[in-house]
JSON list of C-alpha atoms and ligand atoms in Angstrom, two decimals:
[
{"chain": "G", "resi": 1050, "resn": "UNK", "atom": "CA", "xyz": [33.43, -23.75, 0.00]},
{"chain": "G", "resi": 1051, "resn": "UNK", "atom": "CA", "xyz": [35.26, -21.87, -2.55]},
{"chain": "G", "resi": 1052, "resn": "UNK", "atom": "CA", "xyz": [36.45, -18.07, -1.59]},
{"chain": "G", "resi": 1053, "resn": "UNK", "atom": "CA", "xyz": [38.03, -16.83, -4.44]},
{"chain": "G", "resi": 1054, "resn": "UNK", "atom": "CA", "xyz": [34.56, -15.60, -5.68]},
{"chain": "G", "resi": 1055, "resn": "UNK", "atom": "CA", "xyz": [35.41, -12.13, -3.80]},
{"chain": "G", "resi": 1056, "resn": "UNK", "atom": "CA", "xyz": [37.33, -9.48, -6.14]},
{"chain": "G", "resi": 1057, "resn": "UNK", "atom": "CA", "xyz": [39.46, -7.59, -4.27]},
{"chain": "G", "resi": 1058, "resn": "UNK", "atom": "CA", "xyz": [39.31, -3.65, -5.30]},
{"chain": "G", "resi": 1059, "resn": "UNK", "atom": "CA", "xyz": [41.74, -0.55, -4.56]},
{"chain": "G", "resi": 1060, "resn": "UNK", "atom": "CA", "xyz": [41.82, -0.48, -0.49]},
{"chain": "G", "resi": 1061, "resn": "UNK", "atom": "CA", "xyz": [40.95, -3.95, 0.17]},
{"chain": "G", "resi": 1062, "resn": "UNK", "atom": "CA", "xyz": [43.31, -6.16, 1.56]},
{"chain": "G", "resi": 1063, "resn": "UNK", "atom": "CA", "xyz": [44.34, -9.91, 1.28]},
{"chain": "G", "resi": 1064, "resn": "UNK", "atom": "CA", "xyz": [47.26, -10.81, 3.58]},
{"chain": "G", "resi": 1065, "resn": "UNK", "atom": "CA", "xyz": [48.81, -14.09, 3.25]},
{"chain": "G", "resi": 1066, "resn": "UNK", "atom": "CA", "xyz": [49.61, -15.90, 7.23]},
{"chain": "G", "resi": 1067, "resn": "UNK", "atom": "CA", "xyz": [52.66, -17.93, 6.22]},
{"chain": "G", "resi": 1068, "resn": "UNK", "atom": "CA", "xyz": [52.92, -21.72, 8.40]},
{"chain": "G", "resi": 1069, "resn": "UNK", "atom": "CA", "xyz": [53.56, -21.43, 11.62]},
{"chain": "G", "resi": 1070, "resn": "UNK", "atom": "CA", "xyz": [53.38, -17.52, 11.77]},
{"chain": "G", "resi": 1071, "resn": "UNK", "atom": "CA", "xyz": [51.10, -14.64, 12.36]},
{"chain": "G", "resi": 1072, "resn": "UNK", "atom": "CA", "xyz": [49.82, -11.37, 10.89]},
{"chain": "G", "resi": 1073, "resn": "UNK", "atom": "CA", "xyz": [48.32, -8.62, 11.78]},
{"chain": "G", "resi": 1074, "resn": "UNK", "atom": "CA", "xyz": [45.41, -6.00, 10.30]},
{"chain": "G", "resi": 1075, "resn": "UNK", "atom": "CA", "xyz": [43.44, -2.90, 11.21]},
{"chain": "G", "resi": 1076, "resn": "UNK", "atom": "CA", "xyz": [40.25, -2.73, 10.83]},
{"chain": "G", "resi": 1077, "resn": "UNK", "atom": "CA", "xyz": [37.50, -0.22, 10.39]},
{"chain": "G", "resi": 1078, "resn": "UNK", "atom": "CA", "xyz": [33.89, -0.14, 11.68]},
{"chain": "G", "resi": 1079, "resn": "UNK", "atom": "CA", "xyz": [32.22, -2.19, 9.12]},
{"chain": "G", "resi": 1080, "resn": "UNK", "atom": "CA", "xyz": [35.23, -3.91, 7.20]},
{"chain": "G", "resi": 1081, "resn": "UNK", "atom": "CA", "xyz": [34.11, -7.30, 5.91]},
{"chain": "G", "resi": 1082, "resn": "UNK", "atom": "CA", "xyz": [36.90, -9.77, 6.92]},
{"chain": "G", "resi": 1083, "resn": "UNK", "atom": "CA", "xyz": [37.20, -13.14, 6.04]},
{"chain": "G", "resi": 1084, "resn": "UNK", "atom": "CA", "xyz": [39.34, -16.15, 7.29]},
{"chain": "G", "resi": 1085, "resn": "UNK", "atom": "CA", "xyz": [40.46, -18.56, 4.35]},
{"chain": "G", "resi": 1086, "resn": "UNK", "atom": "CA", "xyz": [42.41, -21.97, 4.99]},
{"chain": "G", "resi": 1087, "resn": "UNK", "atom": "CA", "xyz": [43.32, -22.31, 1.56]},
{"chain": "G", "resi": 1088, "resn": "UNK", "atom": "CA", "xyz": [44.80, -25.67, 1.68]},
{"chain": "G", "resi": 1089, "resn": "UNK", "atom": "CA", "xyz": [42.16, -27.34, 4.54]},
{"chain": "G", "resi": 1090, "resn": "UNK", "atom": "CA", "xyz": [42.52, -28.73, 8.15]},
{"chain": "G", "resi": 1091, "resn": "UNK", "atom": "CA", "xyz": [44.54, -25.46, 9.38]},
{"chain": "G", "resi": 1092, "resn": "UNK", "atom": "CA", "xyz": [43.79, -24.37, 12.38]},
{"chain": "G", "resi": 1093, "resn": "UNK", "atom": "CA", "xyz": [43.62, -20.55, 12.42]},
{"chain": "G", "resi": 1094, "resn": "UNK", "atom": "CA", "xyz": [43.77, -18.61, 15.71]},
{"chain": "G", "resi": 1095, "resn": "UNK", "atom": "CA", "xyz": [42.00, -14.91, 15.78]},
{"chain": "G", "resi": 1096, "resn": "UNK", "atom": "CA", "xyz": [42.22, -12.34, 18.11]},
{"chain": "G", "resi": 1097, "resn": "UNK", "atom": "CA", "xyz": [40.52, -8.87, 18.30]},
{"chain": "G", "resi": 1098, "resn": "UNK", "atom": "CA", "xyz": [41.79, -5.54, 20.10]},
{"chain": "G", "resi": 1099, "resn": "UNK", "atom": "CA", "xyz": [40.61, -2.46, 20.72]},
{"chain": "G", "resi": 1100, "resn": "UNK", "atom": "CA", "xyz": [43.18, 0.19, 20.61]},
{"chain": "G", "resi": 1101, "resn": "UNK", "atom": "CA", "xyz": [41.88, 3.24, 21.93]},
{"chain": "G", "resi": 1102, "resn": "UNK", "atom": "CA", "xyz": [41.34, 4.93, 23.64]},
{"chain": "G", "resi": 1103, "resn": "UNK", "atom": "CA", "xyz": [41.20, 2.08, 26.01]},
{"chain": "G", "resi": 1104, "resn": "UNK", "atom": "CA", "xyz": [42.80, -1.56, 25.43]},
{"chain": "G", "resi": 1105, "resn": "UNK", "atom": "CA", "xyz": [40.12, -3.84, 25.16]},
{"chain": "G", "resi": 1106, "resn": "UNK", "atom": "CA", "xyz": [40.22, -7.53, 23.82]},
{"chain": "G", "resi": 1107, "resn": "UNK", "atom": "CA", "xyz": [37.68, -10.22, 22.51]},
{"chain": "G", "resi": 1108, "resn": "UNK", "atom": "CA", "xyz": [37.15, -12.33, 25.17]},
{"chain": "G", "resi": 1109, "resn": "UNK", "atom": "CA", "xyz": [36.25, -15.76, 24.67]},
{"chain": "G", "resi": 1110, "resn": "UNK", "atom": "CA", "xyz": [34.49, -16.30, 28.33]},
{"chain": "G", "resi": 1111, "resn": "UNK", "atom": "CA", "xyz": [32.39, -12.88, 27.82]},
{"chain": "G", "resi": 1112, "resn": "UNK", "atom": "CA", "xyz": [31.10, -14.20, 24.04]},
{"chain": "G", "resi": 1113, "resn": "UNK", "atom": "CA", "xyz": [30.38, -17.48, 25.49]},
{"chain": "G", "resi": 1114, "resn": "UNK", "atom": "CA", "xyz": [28.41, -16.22, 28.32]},
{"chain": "G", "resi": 1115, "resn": "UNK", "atom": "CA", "xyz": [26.77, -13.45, 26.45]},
{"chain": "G", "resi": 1116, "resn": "UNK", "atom": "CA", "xyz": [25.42, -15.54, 23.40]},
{"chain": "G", "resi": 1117, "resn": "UNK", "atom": "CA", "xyz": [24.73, -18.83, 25.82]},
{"chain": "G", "resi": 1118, "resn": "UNK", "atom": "CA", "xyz": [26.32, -21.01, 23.50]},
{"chain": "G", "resi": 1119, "resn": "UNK", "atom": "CA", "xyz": [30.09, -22.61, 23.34]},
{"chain": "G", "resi": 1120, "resn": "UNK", "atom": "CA", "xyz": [30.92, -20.99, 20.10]},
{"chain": "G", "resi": 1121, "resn": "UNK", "atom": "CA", "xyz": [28.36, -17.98, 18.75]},
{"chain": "G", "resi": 1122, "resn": "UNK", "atom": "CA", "xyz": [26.37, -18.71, 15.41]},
{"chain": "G", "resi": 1123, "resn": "UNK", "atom": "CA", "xyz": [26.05, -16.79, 12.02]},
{"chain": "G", "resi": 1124, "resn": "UNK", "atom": "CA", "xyz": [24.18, -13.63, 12.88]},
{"chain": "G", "resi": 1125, "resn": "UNK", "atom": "CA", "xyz": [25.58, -13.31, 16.91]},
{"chain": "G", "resi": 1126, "resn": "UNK", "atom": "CA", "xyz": [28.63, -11.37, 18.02]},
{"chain": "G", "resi": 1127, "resn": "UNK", "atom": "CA", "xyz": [31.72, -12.43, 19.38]},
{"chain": "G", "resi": 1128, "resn": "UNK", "atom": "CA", "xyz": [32.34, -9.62, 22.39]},
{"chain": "G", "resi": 1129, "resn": "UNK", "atom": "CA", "xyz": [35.04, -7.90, 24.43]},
{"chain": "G", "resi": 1130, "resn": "UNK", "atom": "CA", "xyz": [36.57, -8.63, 27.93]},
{"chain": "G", "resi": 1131, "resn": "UNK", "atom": "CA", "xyz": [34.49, -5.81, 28.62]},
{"chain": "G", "resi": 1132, "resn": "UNK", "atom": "CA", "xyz": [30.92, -6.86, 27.19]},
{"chain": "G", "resi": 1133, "resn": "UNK", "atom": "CA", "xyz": [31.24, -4.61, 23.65]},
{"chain": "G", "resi": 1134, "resn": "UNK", "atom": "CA", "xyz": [30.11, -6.57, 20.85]},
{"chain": "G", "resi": 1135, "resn": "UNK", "atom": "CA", "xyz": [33.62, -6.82, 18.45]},
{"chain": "G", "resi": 1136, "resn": "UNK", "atom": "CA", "xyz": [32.78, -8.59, 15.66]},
{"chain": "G", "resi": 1137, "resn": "UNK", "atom": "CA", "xyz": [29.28, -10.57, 13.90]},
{"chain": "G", "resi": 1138, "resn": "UNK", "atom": "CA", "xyz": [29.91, -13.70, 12.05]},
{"chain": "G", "resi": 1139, "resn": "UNK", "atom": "CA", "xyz": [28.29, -12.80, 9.02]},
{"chain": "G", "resi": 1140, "resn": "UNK", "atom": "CA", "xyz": [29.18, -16.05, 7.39]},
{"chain": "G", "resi": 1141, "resn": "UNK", "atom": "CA", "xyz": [30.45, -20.06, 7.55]},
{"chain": "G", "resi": 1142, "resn": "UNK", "atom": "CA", "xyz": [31.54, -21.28, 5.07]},
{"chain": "G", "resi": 1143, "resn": "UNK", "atom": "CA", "xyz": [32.83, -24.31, 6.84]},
{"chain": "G", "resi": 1144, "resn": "UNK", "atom": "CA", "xyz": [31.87, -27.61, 8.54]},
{"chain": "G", "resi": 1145, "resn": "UNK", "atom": "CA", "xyz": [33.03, -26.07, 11.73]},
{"chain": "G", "resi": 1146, "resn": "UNK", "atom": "CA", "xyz": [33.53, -27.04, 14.53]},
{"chain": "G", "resi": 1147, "resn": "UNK", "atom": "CA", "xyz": [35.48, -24.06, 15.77]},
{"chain": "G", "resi": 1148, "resn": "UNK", "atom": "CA", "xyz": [36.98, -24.15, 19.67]},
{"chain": "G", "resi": 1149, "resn": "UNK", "atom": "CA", "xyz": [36.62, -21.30, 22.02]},
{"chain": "G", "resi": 1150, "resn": "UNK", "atom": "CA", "xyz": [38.08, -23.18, 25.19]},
{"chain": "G", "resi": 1151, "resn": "UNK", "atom": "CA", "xyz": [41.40, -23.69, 24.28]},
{"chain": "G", "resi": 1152, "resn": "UNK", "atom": "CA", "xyz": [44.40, -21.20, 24.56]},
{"chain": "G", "resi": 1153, "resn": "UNK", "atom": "CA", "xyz": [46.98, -20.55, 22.26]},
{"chain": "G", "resi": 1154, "resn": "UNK", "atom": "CA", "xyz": [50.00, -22.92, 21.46]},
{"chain": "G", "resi": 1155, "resn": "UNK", "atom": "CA", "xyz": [52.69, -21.76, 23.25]},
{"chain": "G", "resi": 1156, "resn": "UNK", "atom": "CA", "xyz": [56.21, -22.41, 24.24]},
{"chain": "G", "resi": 1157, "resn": "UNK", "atom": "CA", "xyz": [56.22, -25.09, 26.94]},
{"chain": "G", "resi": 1158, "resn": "UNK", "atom": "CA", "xyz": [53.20, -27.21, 24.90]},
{"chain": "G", "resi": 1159, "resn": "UNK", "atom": "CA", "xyz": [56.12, -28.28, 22.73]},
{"chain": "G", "resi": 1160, "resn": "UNK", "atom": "CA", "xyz": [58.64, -28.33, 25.38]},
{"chain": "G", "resi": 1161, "resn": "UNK", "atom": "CA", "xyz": [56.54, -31.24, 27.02]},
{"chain": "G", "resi": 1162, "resn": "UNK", "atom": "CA", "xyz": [56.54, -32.74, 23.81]},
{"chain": "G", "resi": 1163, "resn": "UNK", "atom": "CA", "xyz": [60.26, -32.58, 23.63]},
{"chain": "G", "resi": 1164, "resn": "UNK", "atom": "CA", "xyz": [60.26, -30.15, 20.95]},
{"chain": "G", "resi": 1165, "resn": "UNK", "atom": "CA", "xyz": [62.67, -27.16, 21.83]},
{"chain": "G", "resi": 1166, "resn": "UNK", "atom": "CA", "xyz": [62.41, -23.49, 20.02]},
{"chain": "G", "resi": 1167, "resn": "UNK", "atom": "CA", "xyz": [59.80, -24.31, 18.35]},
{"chain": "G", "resi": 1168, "resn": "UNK", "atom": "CA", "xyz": [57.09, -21.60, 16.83]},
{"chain": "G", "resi": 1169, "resn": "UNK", "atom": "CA", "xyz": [53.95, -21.47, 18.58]},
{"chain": "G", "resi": 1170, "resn": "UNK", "atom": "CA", "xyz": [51.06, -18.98, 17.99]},
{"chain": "G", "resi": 1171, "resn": "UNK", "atom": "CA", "xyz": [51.28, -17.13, 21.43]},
{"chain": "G", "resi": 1172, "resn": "UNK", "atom": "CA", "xyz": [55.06, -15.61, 20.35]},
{"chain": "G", "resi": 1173, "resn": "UNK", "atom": "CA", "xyz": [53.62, -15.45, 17.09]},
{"chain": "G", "resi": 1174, "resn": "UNK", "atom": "CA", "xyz": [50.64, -12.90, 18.18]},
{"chain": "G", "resi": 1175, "resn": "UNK", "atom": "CA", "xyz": [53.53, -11.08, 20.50]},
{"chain": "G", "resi": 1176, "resn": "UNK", "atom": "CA", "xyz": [55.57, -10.50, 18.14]},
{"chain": "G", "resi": 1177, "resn": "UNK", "atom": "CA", "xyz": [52.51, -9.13, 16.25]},
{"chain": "G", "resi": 1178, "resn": "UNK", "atom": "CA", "xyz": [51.32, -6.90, 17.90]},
{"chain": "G", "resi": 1179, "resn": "UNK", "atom": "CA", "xyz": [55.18, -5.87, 19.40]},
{"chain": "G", "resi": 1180, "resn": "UNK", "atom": "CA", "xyz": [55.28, -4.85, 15.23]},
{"chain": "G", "resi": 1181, "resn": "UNK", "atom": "CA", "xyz": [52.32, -2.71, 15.77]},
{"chain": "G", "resi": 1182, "resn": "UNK", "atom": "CA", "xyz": [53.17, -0.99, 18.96]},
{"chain": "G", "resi": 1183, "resn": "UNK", "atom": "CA", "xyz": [51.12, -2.91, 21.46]},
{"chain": "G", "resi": 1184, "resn": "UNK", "atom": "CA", "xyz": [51.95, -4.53, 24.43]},
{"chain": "G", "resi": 1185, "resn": "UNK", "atom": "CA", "xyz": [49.68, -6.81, 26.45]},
{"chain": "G", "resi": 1186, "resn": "UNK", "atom": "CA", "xyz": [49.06, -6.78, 30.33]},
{"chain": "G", "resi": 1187, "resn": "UNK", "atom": "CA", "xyz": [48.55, -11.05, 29.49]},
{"chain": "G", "resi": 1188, "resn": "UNK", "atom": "CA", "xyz": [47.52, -12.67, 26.85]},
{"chain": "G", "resi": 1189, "resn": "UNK", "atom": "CA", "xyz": [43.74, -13.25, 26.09]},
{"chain": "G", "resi": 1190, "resn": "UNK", "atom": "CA", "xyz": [43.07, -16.81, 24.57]},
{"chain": "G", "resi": 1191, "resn": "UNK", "atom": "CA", "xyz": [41.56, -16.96, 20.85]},
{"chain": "G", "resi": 1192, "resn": "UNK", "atom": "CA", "xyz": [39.04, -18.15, 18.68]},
{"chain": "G", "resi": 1193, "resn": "UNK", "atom": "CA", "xyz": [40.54, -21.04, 16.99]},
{"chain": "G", "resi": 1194, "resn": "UNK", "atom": "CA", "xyz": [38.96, -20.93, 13.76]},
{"chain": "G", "resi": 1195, "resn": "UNK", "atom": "CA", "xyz": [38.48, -24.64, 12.28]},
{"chain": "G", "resi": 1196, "resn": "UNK", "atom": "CA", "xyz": [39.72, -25.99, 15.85]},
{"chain": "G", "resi": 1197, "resn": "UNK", "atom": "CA", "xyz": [37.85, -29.84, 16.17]},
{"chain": "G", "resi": 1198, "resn": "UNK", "atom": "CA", "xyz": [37.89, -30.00, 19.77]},
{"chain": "G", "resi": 1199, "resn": "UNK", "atom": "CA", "xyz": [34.18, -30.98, 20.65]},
{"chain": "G", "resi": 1200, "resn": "UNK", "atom": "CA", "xyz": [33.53, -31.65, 24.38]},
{"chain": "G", "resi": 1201, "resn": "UNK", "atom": "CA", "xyz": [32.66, -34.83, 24.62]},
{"chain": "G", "resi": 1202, "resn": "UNK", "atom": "CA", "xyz": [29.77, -36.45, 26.37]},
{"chain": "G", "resi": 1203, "resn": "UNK", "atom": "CA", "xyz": [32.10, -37.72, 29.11]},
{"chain": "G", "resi": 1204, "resn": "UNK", "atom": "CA", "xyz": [33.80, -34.52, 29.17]},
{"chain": "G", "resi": 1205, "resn": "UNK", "atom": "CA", "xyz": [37.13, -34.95, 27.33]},
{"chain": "G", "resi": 1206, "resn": "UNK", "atom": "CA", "xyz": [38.84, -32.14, 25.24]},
{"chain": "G", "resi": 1207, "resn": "UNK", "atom": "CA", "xyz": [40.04, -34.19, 22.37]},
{"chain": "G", "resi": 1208, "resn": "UNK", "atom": "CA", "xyz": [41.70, -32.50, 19.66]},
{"chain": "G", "resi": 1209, "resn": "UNK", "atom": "CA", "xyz": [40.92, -34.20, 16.70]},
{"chain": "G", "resi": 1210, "resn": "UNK", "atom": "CA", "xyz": [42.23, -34.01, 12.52]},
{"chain": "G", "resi": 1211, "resn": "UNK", "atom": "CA", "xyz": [40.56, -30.52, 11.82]},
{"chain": "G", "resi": 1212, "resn": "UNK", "atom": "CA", "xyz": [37.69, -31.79, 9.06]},
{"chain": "G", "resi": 1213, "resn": "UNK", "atom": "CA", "xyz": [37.88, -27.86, 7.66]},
{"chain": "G", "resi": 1214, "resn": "UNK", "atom": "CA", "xyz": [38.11, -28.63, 3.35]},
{"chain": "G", "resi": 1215, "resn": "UNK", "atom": "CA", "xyz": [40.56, -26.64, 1.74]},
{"chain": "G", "resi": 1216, "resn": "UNK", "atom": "CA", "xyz": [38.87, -22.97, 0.58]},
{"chain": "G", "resi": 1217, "resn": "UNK", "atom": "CA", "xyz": [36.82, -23.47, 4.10]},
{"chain": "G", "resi": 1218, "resn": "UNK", "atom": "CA", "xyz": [36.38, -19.77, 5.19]},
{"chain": "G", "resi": 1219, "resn": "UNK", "atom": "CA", "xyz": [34.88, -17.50, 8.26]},
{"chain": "G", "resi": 1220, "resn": "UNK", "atom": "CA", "xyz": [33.23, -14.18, 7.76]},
{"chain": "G", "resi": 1221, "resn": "UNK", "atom": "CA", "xyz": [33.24, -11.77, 10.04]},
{"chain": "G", "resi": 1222, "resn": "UNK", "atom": "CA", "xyz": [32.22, -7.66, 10.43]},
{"chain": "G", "resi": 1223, "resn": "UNK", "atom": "CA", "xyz": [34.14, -5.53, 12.18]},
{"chain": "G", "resi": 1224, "resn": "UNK", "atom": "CA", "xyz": [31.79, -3.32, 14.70]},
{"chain": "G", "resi": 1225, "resn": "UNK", "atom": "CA", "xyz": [34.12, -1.19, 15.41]},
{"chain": "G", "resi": 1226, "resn": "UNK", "atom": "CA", "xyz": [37.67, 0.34, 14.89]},
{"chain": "G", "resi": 1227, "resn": "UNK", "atom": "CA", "xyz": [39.91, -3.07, 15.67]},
{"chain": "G", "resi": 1228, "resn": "UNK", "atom": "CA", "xyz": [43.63, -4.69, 15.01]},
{"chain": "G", "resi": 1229, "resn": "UNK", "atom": "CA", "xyz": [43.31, -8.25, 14.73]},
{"chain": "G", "resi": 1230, "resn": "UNK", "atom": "CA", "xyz": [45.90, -10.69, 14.69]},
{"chain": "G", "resi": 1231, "resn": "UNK", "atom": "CA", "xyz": [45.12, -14.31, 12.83]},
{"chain": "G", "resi": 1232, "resn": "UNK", "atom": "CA", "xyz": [48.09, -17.31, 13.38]},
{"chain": "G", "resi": 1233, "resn": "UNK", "atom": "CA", "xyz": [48.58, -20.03, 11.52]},
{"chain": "G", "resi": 1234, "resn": "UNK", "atom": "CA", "xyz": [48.53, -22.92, 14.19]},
{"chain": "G", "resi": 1235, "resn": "UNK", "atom": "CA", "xyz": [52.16, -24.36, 14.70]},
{"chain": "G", "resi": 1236, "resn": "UNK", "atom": "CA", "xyz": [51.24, -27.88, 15.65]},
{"chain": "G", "resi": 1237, "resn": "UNK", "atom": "CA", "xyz": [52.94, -29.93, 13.48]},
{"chain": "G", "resi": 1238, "resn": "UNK", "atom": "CA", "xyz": [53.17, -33.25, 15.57]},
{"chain": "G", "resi": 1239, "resn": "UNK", "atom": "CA", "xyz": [49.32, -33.90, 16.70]},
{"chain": "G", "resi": 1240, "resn": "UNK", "atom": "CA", "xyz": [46.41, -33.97, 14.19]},
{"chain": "G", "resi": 1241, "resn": "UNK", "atom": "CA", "xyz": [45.25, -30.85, 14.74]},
{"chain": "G", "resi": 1242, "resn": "UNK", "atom": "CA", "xyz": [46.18, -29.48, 11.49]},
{"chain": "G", "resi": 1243, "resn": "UNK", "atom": "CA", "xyz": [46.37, -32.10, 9.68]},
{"chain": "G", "resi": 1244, "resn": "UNK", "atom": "CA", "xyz": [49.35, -33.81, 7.78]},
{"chain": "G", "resi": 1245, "resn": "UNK", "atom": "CA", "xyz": [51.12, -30.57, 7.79]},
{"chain": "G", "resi": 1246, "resn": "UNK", "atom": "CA", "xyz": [51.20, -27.08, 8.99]},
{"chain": "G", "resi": 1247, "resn": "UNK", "atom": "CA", "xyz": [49.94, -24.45, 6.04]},
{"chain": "G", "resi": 1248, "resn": "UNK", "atom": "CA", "xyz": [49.12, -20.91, 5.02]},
{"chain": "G", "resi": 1249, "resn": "UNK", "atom": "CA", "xyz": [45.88, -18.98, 6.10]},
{"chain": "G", "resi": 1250, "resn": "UNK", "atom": "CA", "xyz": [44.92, -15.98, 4.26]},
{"chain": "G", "resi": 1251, "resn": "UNK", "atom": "CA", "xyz": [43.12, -13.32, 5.69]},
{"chain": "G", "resi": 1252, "resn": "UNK", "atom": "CA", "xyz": [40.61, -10.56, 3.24]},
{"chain": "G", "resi": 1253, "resn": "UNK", "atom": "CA", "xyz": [39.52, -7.38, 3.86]},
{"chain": "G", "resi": 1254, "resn": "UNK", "atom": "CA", "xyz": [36.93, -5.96, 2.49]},
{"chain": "G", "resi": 1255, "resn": "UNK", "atom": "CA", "xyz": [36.99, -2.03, 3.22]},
{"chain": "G", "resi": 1256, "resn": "UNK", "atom": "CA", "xyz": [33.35, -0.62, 4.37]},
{"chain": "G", "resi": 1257, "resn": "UNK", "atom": "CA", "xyz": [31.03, 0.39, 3.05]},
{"chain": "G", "resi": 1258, "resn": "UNK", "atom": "CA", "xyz": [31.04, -2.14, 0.08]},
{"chain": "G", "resi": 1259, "resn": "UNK", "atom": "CA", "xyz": [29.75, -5.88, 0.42]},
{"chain": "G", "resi": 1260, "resn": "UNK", "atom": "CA", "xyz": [31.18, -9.34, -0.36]},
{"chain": "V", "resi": 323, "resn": "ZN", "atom": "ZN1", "xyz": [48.69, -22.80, 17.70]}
]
């Protein structure tokens, strides 16, 4: 479960996601990316974009429809709003489960809980991608990368203590020219993440080397 086999040369990228914030990358046709929750049990949200010429977004509904599965496996794609295959998830090196049916924290989650100002991961994408120049018609909803959120058999949407061990990773390829914006989930009062809210770290590998 260990990622710290990888060395990082000239070009490639490792970006650390501070707690309860977000980062963004560009990526290149090819790059090797991959998602580490150094400490364990952090929830890590993902998003993908296309640019240009025209915006286009990974869409959670299209990927689950397209690959006929609630969550794609290693070797399928994860696609756009508009059916073009974004990513391939080259690699797990977690226990999973991952969630692609929930949306993004956002503001008025915590202002139900009584929690006022607090940071969530849908500001934390805006103000992203509002660093990169982007603006978003709405906001698509993510991949949320060591999310335990089964369905269960009776149809609840449970969130449970993420069981991701620290140095659990994702691996994904970039199919095409993307900026991708990773959060490190702000829920600091449920057991989603855990005891406590940590770092992610995001590495790029720059095409057309390998891990
Ligand atoms: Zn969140």
């Amino acid at each position: 479960m260990q990622s710290n086999s990888v060395k990082l040369e000239p070009g490639d990228l490792s970006i650390v996601v501070p707690a309860q914030s977000g980062r963004s990358v560009r990526v290149s046709d090819g790059d090797i990316i991959r998602i580490v929750d150094p400490k364990g049990q952090q929830v890590a949200d993902l998003w993908a974009f296309v640019t240009s010429p025209q915006l286009d977004w990974l869409s959670t509904a299209q990927t689950r429809d397209i690959n006929e599965r609630l969550f794609p496996k290693v070797g399928e794609r994860f696609y756009s709003d508009r059916g073009v295959p974004l990513l391939t998830l080259v690699e797990d090196g977690s226990p999973g489960p991952h969630d692609m049916l929930f949306p993004a924290c956002n503001r008025e989650l915590y202002e139900r809980a009584g929690l006022y100002d607090h940071p969530n991961c849908r500001d934390n994408l805006l103000l992203a991608l509002q660093e990169e120049g982007v603006a978003l018609p709405f906001v698509p909803d993510p991949v949320d990368l060591f999310q335990n959120s089964p369905p269960q058999p009776d149809g609840r949407l449970e969130v449970l203590p993420s069981i991701n061990p620290p140095g659990g990773y994702v691996t994904v390829r970039a199919e095409c020219d993307l900026l991708l914006v990773v959060t490190a989930c702000s829920v600091d009062f449920h057991p989603t993440n855990g005891e406590c809210c940590t770092e992610i770290e995001i590495e790029v590998v720059r095409s057309p080397r390998s891990w």
